[in-house]
PDB file of C-alpha atoms in Angstrom:
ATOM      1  CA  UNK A   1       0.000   0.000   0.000  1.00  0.00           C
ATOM      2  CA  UNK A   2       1.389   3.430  -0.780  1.00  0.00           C
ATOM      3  CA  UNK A   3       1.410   5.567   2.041  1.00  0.00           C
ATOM      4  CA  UNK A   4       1.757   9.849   1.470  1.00  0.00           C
ATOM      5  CA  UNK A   5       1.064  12.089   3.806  1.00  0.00           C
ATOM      6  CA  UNK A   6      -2.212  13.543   4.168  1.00  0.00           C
ATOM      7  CA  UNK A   7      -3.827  16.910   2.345  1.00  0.00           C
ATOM      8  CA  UNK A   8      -3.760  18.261   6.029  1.00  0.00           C
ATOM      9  CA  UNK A   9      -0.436  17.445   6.633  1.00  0.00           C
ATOM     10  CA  UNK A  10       0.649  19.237   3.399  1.00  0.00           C
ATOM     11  CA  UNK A  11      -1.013  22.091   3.730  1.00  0.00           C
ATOM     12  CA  UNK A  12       0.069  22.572   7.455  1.00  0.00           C
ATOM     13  CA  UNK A  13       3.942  21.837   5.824  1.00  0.00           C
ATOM     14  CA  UNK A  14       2.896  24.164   2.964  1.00  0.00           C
ATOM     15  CA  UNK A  15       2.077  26.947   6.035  1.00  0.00           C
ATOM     16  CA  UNK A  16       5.272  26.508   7.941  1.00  0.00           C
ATOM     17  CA  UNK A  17       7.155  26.531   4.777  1.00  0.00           C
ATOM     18  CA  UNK A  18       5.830  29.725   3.512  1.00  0.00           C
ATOM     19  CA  UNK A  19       6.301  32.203   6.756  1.00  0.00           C
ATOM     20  CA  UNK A  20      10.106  30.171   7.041  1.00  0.00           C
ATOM     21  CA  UNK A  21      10.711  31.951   3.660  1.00  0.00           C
ATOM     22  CA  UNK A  22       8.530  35.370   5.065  1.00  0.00           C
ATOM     23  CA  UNK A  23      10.675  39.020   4.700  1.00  0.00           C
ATOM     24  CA  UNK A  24      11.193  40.453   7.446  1.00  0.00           C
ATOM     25  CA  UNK A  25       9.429  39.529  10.637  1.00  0.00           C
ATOM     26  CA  UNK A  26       7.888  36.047  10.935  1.00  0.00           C
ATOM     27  CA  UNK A  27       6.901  33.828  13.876  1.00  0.00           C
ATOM     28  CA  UNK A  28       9.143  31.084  13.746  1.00  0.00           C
ATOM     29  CA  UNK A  29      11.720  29.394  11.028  1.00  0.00           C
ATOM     30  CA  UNK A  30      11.247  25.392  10.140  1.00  0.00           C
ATOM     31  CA  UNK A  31      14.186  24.366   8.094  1.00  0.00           C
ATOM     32  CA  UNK A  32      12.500  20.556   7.447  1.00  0.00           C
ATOM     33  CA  UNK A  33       8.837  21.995   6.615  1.00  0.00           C
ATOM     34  CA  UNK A  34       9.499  22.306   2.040  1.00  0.00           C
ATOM     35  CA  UNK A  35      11.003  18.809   2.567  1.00  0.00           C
ATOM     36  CA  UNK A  36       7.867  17.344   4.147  1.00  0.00           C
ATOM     37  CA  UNK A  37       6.342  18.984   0.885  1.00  0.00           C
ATOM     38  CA  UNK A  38       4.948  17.228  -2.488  1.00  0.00           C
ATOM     39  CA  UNK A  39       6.594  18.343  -5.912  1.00  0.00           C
ATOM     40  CA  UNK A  40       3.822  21.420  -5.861  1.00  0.00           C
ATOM     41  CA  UNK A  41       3.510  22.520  -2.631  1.00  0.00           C
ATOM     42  CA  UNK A  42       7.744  22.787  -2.971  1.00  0.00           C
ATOM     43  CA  UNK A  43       7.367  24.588  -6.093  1.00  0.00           C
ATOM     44  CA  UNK A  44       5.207  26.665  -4.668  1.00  0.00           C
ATOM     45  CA  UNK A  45       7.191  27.371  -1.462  1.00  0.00           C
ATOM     46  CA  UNK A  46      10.031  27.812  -3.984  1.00  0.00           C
ATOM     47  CA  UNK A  47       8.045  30.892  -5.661  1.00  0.00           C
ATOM     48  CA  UNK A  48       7.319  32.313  -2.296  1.00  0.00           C
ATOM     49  CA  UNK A  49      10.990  33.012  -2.013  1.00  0.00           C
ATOM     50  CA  UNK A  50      10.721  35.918  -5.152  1.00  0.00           C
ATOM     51  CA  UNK A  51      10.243  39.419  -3.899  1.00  0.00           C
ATOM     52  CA  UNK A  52       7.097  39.922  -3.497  1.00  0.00           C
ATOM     53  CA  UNK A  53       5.331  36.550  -4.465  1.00  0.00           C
ATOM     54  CA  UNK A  54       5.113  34.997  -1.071  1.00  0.00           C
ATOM     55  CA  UNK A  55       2.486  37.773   0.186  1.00  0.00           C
ATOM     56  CA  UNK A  56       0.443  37.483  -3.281  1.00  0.00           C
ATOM     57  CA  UNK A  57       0.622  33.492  -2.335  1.00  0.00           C
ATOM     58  CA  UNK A  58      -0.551  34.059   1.327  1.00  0.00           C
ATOM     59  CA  UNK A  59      -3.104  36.272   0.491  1.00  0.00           C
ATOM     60  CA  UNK A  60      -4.373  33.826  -2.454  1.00  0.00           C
ATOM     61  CA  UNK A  61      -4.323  30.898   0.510  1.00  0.00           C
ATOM     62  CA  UNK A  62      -6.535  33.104   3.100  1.00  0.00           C
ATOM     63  CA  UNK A  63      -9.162  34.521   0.069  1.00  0.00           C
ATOM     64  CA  UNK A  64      -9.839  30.809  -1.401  1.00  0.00           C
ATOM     65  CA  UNK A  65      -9.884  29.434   2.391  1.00  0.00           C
ATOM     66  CA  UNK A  66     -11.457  31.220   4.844  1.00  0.00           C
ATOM     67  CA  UNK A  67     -11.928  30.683   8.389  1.00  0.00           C
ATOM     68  CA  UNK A  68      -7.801  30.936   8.736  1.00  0.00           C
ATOM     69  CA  UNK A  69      -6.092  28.036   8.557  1.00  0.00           C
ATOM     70  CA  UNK A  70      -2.826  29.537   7.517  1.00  0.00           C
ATOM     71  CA  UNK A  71      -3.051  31.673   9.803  1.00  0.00           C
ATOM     72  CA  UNK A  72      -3.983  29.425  12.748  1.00  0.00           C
ATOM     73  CA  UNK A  73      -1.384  26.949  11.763  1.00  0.00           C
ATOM     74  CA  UNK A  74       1.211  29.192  12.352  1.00  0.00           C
ATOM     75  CA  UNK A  75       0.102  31.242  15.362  1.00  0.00           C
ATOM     76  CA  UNK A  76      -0.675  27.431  17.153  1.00  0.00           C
ATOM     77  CA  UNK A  77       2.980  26.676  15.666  1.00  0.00           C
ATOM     78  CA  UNK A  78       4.638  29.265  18.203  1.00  0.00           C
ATOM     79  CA  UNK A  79       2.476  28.791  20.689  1.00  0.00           C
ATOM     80  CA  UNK A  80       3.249  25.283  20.805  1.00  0.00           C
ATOM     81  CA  UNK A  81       7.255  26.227  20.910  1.00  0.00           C
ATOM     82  CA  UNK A  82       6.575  28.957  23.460  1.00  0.00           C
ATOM     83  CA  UNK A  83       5.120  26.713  25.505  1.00  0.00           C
ATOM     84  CA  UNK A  84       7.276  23.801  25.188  1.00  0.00           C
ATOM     85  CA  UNK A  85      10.474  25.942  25.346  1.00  0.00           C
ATOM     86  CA  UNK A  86       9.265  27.205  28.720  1.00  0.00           C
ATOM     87  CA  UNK A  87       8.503  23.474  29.344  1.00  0.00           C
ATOM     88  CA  UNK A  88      12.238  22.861  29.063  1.00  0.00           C
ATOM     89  CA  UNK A  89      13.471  25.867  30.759  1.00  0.00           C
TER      90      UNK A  89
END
């Protein structure tokens, strides 16, 4: 049986991937999130590295899905490593 990740999963990669590559201030860097990617969702985290294409391709995501969940996925992303770094310290 083949076994790939999940659309979920992706997209959640697809998330972390695209405010890693952000200018200027973003939340949090994941240097493994475009290798959990598919051949598209890389391509398009590649892109997202051009001036000015990864807030065309953020704003794109949050217009065709609303209710967020870009957004969430990242602001849960540093909570969860807020919390768990205090955890550890």
């Amino acid at each position: 049986m083949l076994r790939r990740a999940s659309r979920t999963a992706q997209h959640v990669a697809l998330f972390r991937a695209l405010e890693t590559v952000r200018r200027g201030p973003r939340l949090f860097t994941d240097p493994y999130a475009a290798a959990a990617l598919g051949p598209r969702y890389r391509l398009v985290a590649g892109l997202a590295r051009l001036p000015g294409a990864g807030a065309r391709i953020e704003r794109y995501i949050d217009t065709r899905f609303p209710g967020g969940p870009r957004a969430s996925a990242v602001v849960r992303t540093r909570l969860i490593d807020d919390r768990l770094g205090a955890a550890l310290a």
